[in-house]
PDB file of C-alpha atoms in Angstrom:
ATOM      1  CA  ARG A   1       0.886  -0.703   0.557  1.00  0.00           C
ATOM      2  CA  PRO A   2      -0.347  -2.316  -2.591  1.00  0.00           C
ATOM      3  CA  MET A   3       1.072  -1.762  -6.007  1.00  0.00           C
ATOM      4  CA  SER A   4       1.500  -3.620  -9.263  1.00  0.00           C
ATOM      5  CA  SER A   5       3.895  -6.465  -8.637  1.00  0.00           C
ATOM      6  CA  PRO A   6       6.968  -6.218 -10.868  1.00  0.00           C
ATOM      7  CA  ALA A   7       7.661  -9.952 -11.043  1.00  0.00           C
ATOM      8  CA  ALA A   8      11.095 -10.417 -12.530  1.00  0.00           C
ATOM      9  CA  ARG A   9      11.626 -12.143 -15.843  1.00  0.00           C
ATOM     10  CA  ILE A  10      13.980 -15.100 -16.015  1.00  0.00           C
ATOM     11  CA  ASP A  11      17.580 -13.963 -15.384  1.00  0.00           C
ATOM     12  CA  GLU A  12      16.509 -10.302 -15.360  1.00  0.00           C
ATOM     13  CA  PRO A  13      18.575  -8.261 -12.868  1.00  0.00           C
ATOM     14  CA  VAL A  14      16.691  -7.427  -9.690  1.00  0.00           C
ATOM     15  CA  TRP A  15      17.324  -3.709 -10.005  1.00  0.00           C
ATOM     16  CA  ARG A  16      15.957  -3.716 -13.576  1.00  0.00           C
ATOM     17  CA  ALA A  17      12.783  -5.536 -12.504  1.00  0.00           C
ATOM     18  CA  GLY A  18      12.333  -3.046  -9.686  1.00  0.00           C
ATOM     19  CA  LEU A  19      12.777  -0.074 -11.995  1.00  0.00           C
ATOM     20  CA  ARG A  20      10.363  -1.647 -14.459  1.00  0.00           C
ATOM     21  CA  GLY A  21       7.782  -1.868 -11.686  1.00  0.00           C
ATOM     22  CA  ALA A  22       8.404   1.745 -10.672  1.00  0.00           C
ATOM     23  CA  ARG A  23       8.005   2.918 -14.288  1.00  0.00           C
ATOM     24  CA  ALA A  24       4.774   0.933 -14.618  1.00  0.00           C
ATOM     25  CA  ASN A  25       3.406   2.842 -11.628  1.00  0.00           C
ATOM     26  CA  LEU A  26       4.997   6.182 -12.489  1.00  0.00           C
ATOM     27  CA  VAL A  27       1.801   8.131 -13.180  1.00  0.00           C
ATOM     28  CA  PRO A  28      -0.111   6.793 -10.135  1.00  0.00           C
ATOM     29  CA  GLY A  29       2.983   7.297  -7.991  1.00  0.00           C
ATOM     30  CA  LEU A  30       3.464  10.919  -9.027  1.00  0.00           C
ATOM     31  CA  ALA A  31      -0.239  11.598  -8.512  1.00  0.00           C
ATOM     32  CA  LEU A  32      -0.020  10.054  -5.063  1.00  0.00           C
ATOM     33  CA  GLN A  33       2.981  12.165  -4.103  1.00  0.00           C
ATOM     34  CA  VAL A  34       1.397  15.410  -5.322  1.00  0.00           C
ATOM     35  CA  PHE A  35      -1.823  14.523  -3.504  1.00  0.00           C
ATOM     36  CA  ALA A  36      -0.014  13.774  -0.229  1.00  0.00           C
ATOM     37  CA  VAL A  37       2.015  16.997  -0.343  1.00  0.00           C
ATOM     38  CA  ALA A  38      -1.141  19.000  -1.146  1.00  0.00           C
ATOM     39  CA  LEU A  39      -2.896  17.586   1.923  1.00  0.00           C
ATOM     40  CA  VAL A  40       0.053  18.445   4.162  1.00  0.00           C
ATOM     41  CA  LEU A  41       0.241  21.997   2.791  1.00  0.00           C
ATOM     42  CA  ALA A  42      -3.522  22.376   3.220  1.00  0.00           C
ATOM     43  CA  TYR A  43      -3.245  21.291   6.850  1.00  0.00           C
ATOM     44  CA  TYR A  44      -0.566  23.852   7.682  1.00  0.00           C
ATOM     45  CA  ARG A  45      -1.856  26.731   5.533  1.00  0.00           C
ATOM     46  CA  TRP A  46      -5.653  26.379   5.329  1.00  0.00           C
ATOM     47  CA  PRO A  47      -7.552  26.633   8.652  1.00  0.00           C
ATOM     48  CA  ALA A  48     -10.627  24.852   7.278  1.00  0.00           C
ATOM     49  CA  ALA A  49      -8.538  21.866   6.192  1.00  0.00           C
ATOM     50  CA  GLU A  50      -6.764  21.787   9.548  1.00  0.00           C
ATOM     51  CA  ALA A  51     -10.091  21.733  11.393  1.00  0.00           C
ATOM     52  CA  ALA A  52     -11.445  18.969   9.174  1.00  0.00           C
ATOM     53  CA  LEU A  53      -8.355  16.807   9.553  1.00  0.00           C
ATOM     54  CA  ARG A  54      -8.184  17.323  13.306  1.00  0.00           C
ATOM     55  CA  GLU A  55     -11.758  16.091  13.635  1.00  0.00           C
ATOM     56  CA  THR A  56     -10.409  12.626  12.862  1.00  0.00           C
ATOM     57  CA  THR A  57      -8.376  12.670  16.094  1.00  0.00           C
ATOM     58  CA  ALA A  58     -11.609  12.557  18.074  1.00  0.00           C
ATOM     59  CA  TRP A  59     -12.593   9.365  16.257  1.00  0.00           C
ATOM     60  CA  ARG A  60      -9.357   7.680  17.379  1.00  0.00           C
ATOM     61  CA  GLY A  61     -10.092   8.582  20.979  1.00  0.00           C
ATOM     62  CA  ARG A  62     -13.703   7.433  20.699  1.00  0.00           C
ATOM     63  CA  PHE A  63     -13.115   4.064  19.022  1.00  0.00           C
ATOM     64  CA  GLY A  64      -9.593   3.222  20.150  1.00  0.00           C
ATOM     65  CA  VAL A  65      -7.751   0.555  18.161  1.00  0.00           C
ATOM     66  CA  LEU A  66     -10.909  -0.203  16.171  1.00  0.00           C
ATOM     67  CA  PHE A  67     -10.449   3.132  14.359  1.00  0.00           C
ATOM     68  CA  PRO A  68      -7.155   2.278  12.552  1.00  0.00           C
ATOM     69  CA  ILE A  69      -8.405  -1.242  11.873  1.00  0.00           C
ATOM     70  CA  GLY A  70     -11.716  -0.005  10.469  1.00  0.00           C
ATOM     71  CA  ILE A  71     -10.434   2.775   8.212  1.00  0.00           C
ATOM     72  CA  THR A  72      -7.593   0.667   6.803  1.00  0.00           C
ATOM     73  CA  THR A  73     -10.005  -2.187   6.080  1.00  0.00           C
ATOM     74  CA  LEU A  74     -12.265   0.268   4.249  1.00  0.00           C
ATOM     75  CA  PHE A  75      -9.688   2.317   2.351  1.00  0.00           C
ATOM     76  CA  GLY A  76      -7.076  -0.369   1.721  1.00  0.00           C
ATOM     77  CA  GLY A  77      -9.313  -3.373   1.146  1.00  0.00           C
ATOM     78  CA  VAL A  78     -13.048  -2.895   0.641  1.00  0.00           C
ATOM     79  CA  ILE A  79     -13.134   0.160  -1.658  1.00  0.00           C
ATOM     80  CA  PRO A  80     -10.366  -1.084  -4.008  1.00  0.00           C
ATOM     81  CA  PHE A  81     -11.937  -4.563  -4.107  1.00  0.00           C
ATOM     82  CA  LEU A  82     -15.351  -3.182  -5.019  1.00  0.00           C
ATOM     83  CA  TYR A  83     -13.738  -1.086  -7.744  1.00  0.00           C
ATOM     84  CA  LEU A  84     -12.020  -4.164  -9.170  1.00  0.00           C
ATOM     85  CA  ARG A  85     -15.303  -6.068  -9.035  1.00  0.00           C
ATOM     86  CA  ALA A  86     -17.010  -3.244 -10.923  1.00  0.00           C
ATOM     87  CA  GLN A  87     -14.524  -3.402 -13.818  1.00  0.00           C
ATOM     88  CA  ARG A  88     -15.394  -6.028 -16.413  1.00  0.00           C
ATOM     89  CA  VAL A  89     -11.768  -6.867 -17.214  1.00  0.00           C
ATOM     90  CA  THR A  90     -10.783  -7.459 -13.557  1.00  0.00           C
ATOM     91  CA  ARG A  91     -14.046  -8.927 -12.223  1.00  0.00           C
ATOM     92  CA  ALA A  92     -13.259 -12.576 -12.952  1.00  0.00           C
ATOM     93  CA  ALA A  93      -9.933 -12.355 -11.132  1.00  0.00           C
ATOM     94  CA  HIS A  94     -11.622 -10.994  -7.997  1.00  0.00           C
ATOM     95  CA  PRO A  95     -14.475 -13.324  -6.960  1.00  0.00           C
ATOM     96  CA  TRP A  96     -16.596 -12.320  -3.967  1.00  0.00           C
ATOM     97  CA  ARG A  97     -14.794 -14.777  -1.703  1.00  0.00           C
ATOM     98  CA  ASP A  98     -11.679 -12.631  -2.025  1.00  0.00           C
ATOM     99  CA  LEU A  99     -13.428  -9.773  -0.212  1.00  0.00           C
ATOM    100  CA  TRP A 100     -12.767 -11.556   3.073  1.00  0.00           C
ATOM    101  CA  PHE A 101      -9.094 -11.842   2.198  1.00  0.00           C
ATOM    102  CA  PHE A 102      -8.784  -8.147   1.310  1.00  0.00           C
ATOM    103  CA  ALA A 103     -10.715  -7.074   4.412  1.00  0.00           C
ATOM    104  CA  GLY A 104      -8.845  -9.392   6.769  1.00  0.00           C
ATOM    105  CA  TYR A 105      -5.416  -8.557   5.389  1.00  0.00           C
ATOM    106  CA  TRP A 106      -5.916  -4.792   5.587  1.00  0.00           C
ATOM    107  CA  ALA A 107      -7.616  -4.997   8.997  1.00  0.00           C
ATOM    108  CA  TYR A 108      -4.449  -6.523  10.405  1.00  0.00           C
ATOM    109  CA  ARG A 109      -2.227  -4.088   8.514  1.00  0.00           C
ATOM    110  CA  GLY A 110      -4.213  -1.170   9.951  1.00  0.00           C
ATOM    111  CA  PHE A 111      -3.437  -2.380  13.466  1.00  0.00           C
ATOM    112  CA  GLU A 112       0.204  -2.987  12.561  1.00  0.00           C
ATOM    113  CA  ILE A 113       0.827   0.357  10.826  1.00  0.00           C
ATOM    114  CA  ASP A 114      -0.842   2.295  13.643  1.00  0.00           C
ATOM    115  CA  LEU A 115       1.363   0.471  16.158  1.00  0.00           C
ATOM    116  CA  PHE A 116       4.463   1.215  14.077  1.00  0.00           C
ATOM    117  CA  TYR A 117       3.653   4.925  13.823  1.00  0.00           C
ATOM    118  CA  ARG A 118       3.155   5.099  17.591  1.00  0.00           C
ATOM    119  CA  LEU A 119       6.402   3.248  18.205  1.00  0.00           C
ATOM    120  CA  LEU A 120       8.283   5.726  16.019  1.00  0.00           C
ATOM    121  CA  ALA A 121       6.697   8.659  17.869  1.00  0.00           C
ATOM    122  CA  ALA A 122       7.730   7.190  21.217  1.00  0.00           C
ATOM    123  CA  THR A 123      11.315   6.354  20.221  1.00  0.00           C
ATOM    124  CA  VAL A 124      12.277   8.906  17.546  1.00  0.00           C
ATOM    125  CA  GLY A 125      10.019  11.773  18.632  1.00  0.00           C
ATOM    126  CA  THR A 126       7.130  13.791  17.285  1.00  0.00           C
ATOM    127  CA  GLY A 127       9.111  16.660  15.764  1.00  0.00           C
ATOM    128  CA  HIS A 128       8.794  17.665  12.119  1.00  0.00           C
ATOM    129  CA  ASP A 129      12.382  18.815  11.576  1.00  0.00           C
ATOM    130  CA  VAL A 130      14.440  17.383   8.731  1.00  0.00           C
ATOM    131  CA  GLY A 131      16.473  15.090  10.988  1.00  0.00           C
ATOM    132  CA  THR A 132      13.430  13.498  12.636  1.00  0.00           C
ATOM    133  CA  LEU A 133      11.667  13.031   9.296  1.00  0.00           C
ATOM    134  CA  ALA A 134      14.785  11.474   7.757  1.00  0.00           C
ATOM    135  CA  VAL A 135      15.162   8.944  10.589  1.00  0.00           C
ATOM    136  CA  LYS A 136      11.471   7.974  10.415  1.00  0.00           C
ATOM    137  CA  VAL A 137      11.522   7.589   6.631  1.00  0.00           C
ATOM    138  CA  CYS A 138      14.682   5.442   6.794  1.00  0.00           C
ATOM    139  CA  LEU A 139      13.251   3.196   9.514  1.00  0.00           C
ATOM    140  CA  ASP A 140       9.980   2.941   7.622  1.00  0.00           C
ATOM    141  CA  GLN A 141      11.364   2.126   4.181  1.00  0.00           C
ATOM    142  CA  PHE A 142      14.643   0.355   4.934  1.00  0.00           C
ATOM    143  CA  VAL A 143      13.716  -1.577   8.094  1.00  0.00           C
ATOM    144  CA  TYR A 144       9.940  -1.962   8.431  1.00  0.00           C
ATOM    145  CA  CYS A 145       9.167  -2.330   4.722  1.00  0.00           C
ATOM    146  CA  SER A 146      12.152  -4.537   3.912  1.00  0.00           C
ATOM    147  CA  LEU A 147      11.716  -6.902   6.881  1.00  0.00           C
ATOM    148  CA  VAL A 148       7.953  -6.858   7.520  1.00  0.00           C
ATOM    149  CA  ALA A 149       5.621  -5.025   5.137  1.00  0.00           C
ATOM    150  CA  VAL A 150       6.847  -6.156   1.711  1.00  0.00           C
ATOM    151  CA  PRO A 151       7.586  -9.799   2.691  1.00  0.00           C
ATOM    152  CA  MET A 152       4.150 -10.076   4.316  1.00  0.00           C
ATOM    153  CA  MET A 153       2.434  -8.600   1.251  1.00  0.00           C
ATOM    154  CA  VAL A 154       4.251 -10.894  -1.167  1.00  0.00           C
ATOM    155  CA  LEU A 155       3.457 -13.962   0.928  1.00  0.00           C
ATOM    156  CA  ALA A 156      -0.178 -13.008   1.528  1.00  0.00           C
ATOM    157  CA  PHE A 157      -0.972 -12.150  -2.080  1.00  0.00           C
ATOM    158  CA  GLY A 158       1.093 -15.110  -3.279  1.00  0.00           C
ATOM    159  CA  TRP A 159      -1.071 -17.357  -1.091  1.00  0.00           C
ATOM    160  CA  ARG A 160      -4.169 -15.807  -2.656  1.00  0.00           C
ATOM    161  CA  ALA A 161      -2.735 -16.237  -6.164  1.00  0.00           C
ATOM    162  CA  GLU A 162      -2.135 -19.935  -5.418  1.00  0.00           C
ATOM    163  CA  GLY A 163      -5.787 -20.483  -4.545  1.00  0.00           C
ATOM    164  CA  TYR A 164      -5.209 -20.168  -0.779  1.00  0.00           C
ATOM    165  CA  SER A 165      -3.098 -23.321  -0.847  1.00  0.00           C
ATOM    166  CA  TRP A 166      -0.174 -23.437   1.567  1.00  0.00           C
ATOM    167  CA  THR A 167       1.258 -26.399  -0.335  1.00  0.00           C
ATOM    168  CA  ARG A 168       1.355 -24.524  -3.648  1.00  0.00           C
ATOM    169  CA  LEU A 169       2.725 -21.445  -1.877  1.00  0.00           C
ATOM    170  CA  ARG A 170       5.599 -23.485  -0.432  1.00  0.00           C
ATOM    171  CA  THR A 171       6.308 -24.866  -3.895  1.00  0.00           C
ATOM    172  CA  ARG A 172       6.304 -21.347  -5.306  1.00  0.00           C
ATOM    173  CA  MET A 173       8.730 -20.205  -2.608  1.00  0.00           C
ATOM    174  CA  ARG A 174      11.204 -22.948  -3.498  1.00  0.00           C
ATOM    175  CA  GLY A 175      11.915 -21.176  -6.773  1.00  0.00           C
ATOM    176  CA  ARG A 176      13.657 -17.827  -7.057  1.00  0.00           C
ATOM    177  CA  PHE A 177      11.007 -16.293  -4.842  1.00  0.00           C
ATOM    178  CA  LEU A 178      13.236 -13.705  -3.167  1.00  0.00           C
ATOM    179  CA  ARG A 179      14.934 -12.631  -6.382  1.00  0.00           C
ATOM    180  CA  HIS A 180      11.893 -12.649  -8.675  1.00  0.00           C
ATOM    181  CA  GLU A 181       9.176 -11.316  -6.366  1.00  0.00           C
ATOM    182  CA  MET A 182      10.374  -9.878  -3.060  1.00  0.00           C
ATOM    183  CA  LEU A 183      13.280  -7.665  -4.115  1.00  0.00           C
ATOM    184  CA  PRO A 184      11.730  -6.204  -7.304  1.00  0.00           C
ATOM    185  CA  LEU A 185       8.590  -5.247  -5.369  1.00  0.00           C
ATOM    186  CA  TYR A 186      10.689  -3.707  -2.583  1.00  0.00           C
ATOM    187  CA  ILE A 187      12.712  -1.585  -5.032  1.00  0.00           C
ATOM    188  CA  ALA A 188       9.577  -0.358  -6.778  1.00  0.00           C
ATOM    189  CA  ASN A 189       7.918   0.282  -3.396  1.00  0.00           C
ATOM    190  CA  CYS A 190      10.776   2.539  -2.256  1.00  0.00           C
ATOM    191  CA  ALA A 191      10.712   4.529  -5.505  1.00  0.00           C
ATOM    192  CA  ILE A 192       7.014   5.294  -5.089  1.00  0.00           C
ATOM    193  CA  TRP A 193       6.501   5.535  -1.340  1.00  0.00           C
ATOM    194  CA  ILE A 194       9.541   7.401   0.052  1.00  0.00           C
ATOM    195  CA  PRO A 195       8.111  10.844  -0.918  1.00  0.00           C
ATOM    196  CA  ALA A 196       4.646   9.791   0.287  1.00  0.00           C
ATOM    197  CA  VAL A 197       5.752   8.677   3.762  1.00  0.00           C
ATOM    198  CA  THR A 198       7.824  11.851   4.092  1.00  0.00           C
ATOM    199  CA  ALA A 199       4.577  13.808   3.720  1.00  0.00           C
ATOM    200  CA  ILE A 200       2.802  11.463   6.155  1.00  0.00           C
ATOM    201  CA  TYR A 201       5.421  11.936   8.877  1.00  0.00           C
ATOM    202  CA  ALA A 202       5.246  15.709   8.399  1.00  0.00           C
ATOM    203  CA  LEU A 203       1.802  15.625  10.062  1.00  0.00           C
ATOM    204  CA  PRO A 204       1.058  15.190  13.778  1.00  0.00           C
ATOM    205  CA  LEU A 205       0.800  11.566  14.932  1.00  0.00           C
ATOM    206  CA  PRO A 206      -3.039  11.371  15.125  1.00  0.00           C
ATOM    207  CA  LEU A 207      -3.279  12.412  11.460  1.00  0.00           C
ATOM    208  CA  GLN A 208      -0.582  10.141  10.041  1.00  0.00           C
ATOM    209  CA  LEU A 209      -2.670   6.998   9.682  1.00  0.00           C
ATOM    210  CA  PRO A 210      -5.702   8.822   8.211  1.00  0.00           C
ATOM    211  CA  LEU A 211      -3.461  10.439   5.569  1.00  0.00           C
ATOM    212  CA  CYS A 212      -1.796   7.093   4.930  1.00  0.00           C
ATOM    213  CA  ASN A 213      -5.206   5.558   4.283  1.00  0.00           C
ATOM    214  CA  VAL A 214      -6.406   8.344   1.994  1.00  0.00           C
ATOM    215  CA  VAL A 215      -3.193   8.071  -0.023  1.00  0.00           C
ATOM    216  CA  LEU A 216      -3.370   4.268   0.063  1.00  0.00           C
ATOM    217  CA  CYS A 217      -6.904   4.221  -1.316  1.00  0.00           C
ATOM    218  CA  PHE A 218      -6.158   6.891  -3.921  1.00  0.00           C
ATOM    219  CA  TYR A 219      -3.078   5.039  -5.110  1.00  0.00           C
ATOM    220  CA  THR A 220      -4.741   1.621  -5.167  1.00  0.00           C
ATOM    221  CA  LEU A 221      -7.635   2.937  -7.217  1.00  0.00           C
ATOM    222  CA  LEU A 222      -5.264   4.605  -9.669  1.00  0.00           C
ATOM    223  CA  VAL A 223      -3.198   1.437 -10.067  1.00  0.00           C
ATOM    224  CA  ALA A 224      -6.396  -0.608 -10.487  1.00  0.00           C
ATOM    225  CA  HIS A 225      -7.655   1.869 -13.095  1.00  0.00           C
ATOM    226  CA  PHE A 226      -4.436   1.750 -15.110  1.00  0.00           C
ATOM    227  CA  SER A 227      -4.260  -2.053 -14.800  1.00  0.00           C
ATOM    228  CA  ALA A 228      -7.842  -2.364 -16.024  1.00  0.00           C
ATOM    229  CA  HIS A 229      -7.117   0.015 -18.909  1.00  0.00           C
ATOM    230  CA  GLN A 230      -4.037  -1.983 -19.917  1.00  0.00           C
ATOM    231  CA  ALA A 231      -5.954  -5.280 -19.687  1.00  0.00           C
ATOM    232  CA  ARG A 232      -8.767  -3.837 -21.810  1.00  0.00           C
ATOM    233  CA  ALA A 233      -6.315  -2.577 -24.426  1.00  0.00           C
ATOM    234  CA  HIS A 234      -4.585  -5.969 -24.500  1.00  0.00           C
ATOM    235  CA  ALA A 235      -7.927  -7.762 -24.945  1.00  0.00           C
ATOM    236  CA  GLU A 236      -8.869  -5.395 -27.808  1.00  0.00           C
ATOM    237  CA  ARG A 237      -5.556  -5.983 -29.557  1.00  0.00           C
ATOM    238  CA  GLY A 238      -6.053  -9.730 -29.280  1.00  0.00           C
ATOM    239  CA  ALA A 239      -9.626  -9.569 -30.599  1.00  0.00           C
TER     240      ALA A 239
END
C-alpha cells in the first residue's frame, strides 16, 4: 500500500515522523476513506452497484489466481507509474526501466494480499459484525502490515532508490533504518489505512481485493498528484 515515505529527520522521535507522514497524506487519506465507505454503502443500498461489483466475482472464477495478480499489477503498479511518467516534475525519477519493478512488485503483492484475505476468511470467518471486522483489522494492521507488508515495501523501494544495488541497500540498512524508515512509515500507514481496510472487510470476500485495488489506485494517484504539485511549487520557488 504505497504512500509518501515519512523518512525521519536526525534524532526526530519516531512517533513525530509518523504523524508528519500522516499529515502529509491527510487530504489523500481522507478522500480514500470517504471513497471506500461510499463504495461499501453503494453495494449494500444500490442494486445497480451491487450487480456491477458482483460481476467481478465471475472474473476470479474464470482466471483463478491470475485475476488478483493482474488487477493489482494494473491498479497498484502500471497506472500510477504511467501517471508519474506523464508528470514533468516526476518523469526523471521514474525511468521506463522502473516499470518492470512496479509491475513485478505489485504482481507479487496481489498474490500475497489475495492469499491473506482468504486466510482471514478461513480462520476468522466471513461475517460482517463488529467483532469479526475488529479482529480482521487488527490482524491486518498490527500483524500483517507490521511484520510483512511495510518491511517488504521499505526494503523493495529502498532497493530501487539505491539503484537496484544490494550492496548499497545493505549499507543503508546498517544505519538507523528501522527507526528512520520502517517505523515512521508504519505509523503513517496505520493512520491512513485502518478506516480503509475496515470498509474493505465489510464487503464479501470476492469483492475485498477489487475494492482494495480501486482504493489503492485512487490513493496512489492522489499522493502522486500532491507530490508532483509540491515538487512543482518547490521548483518555482527556487527559480
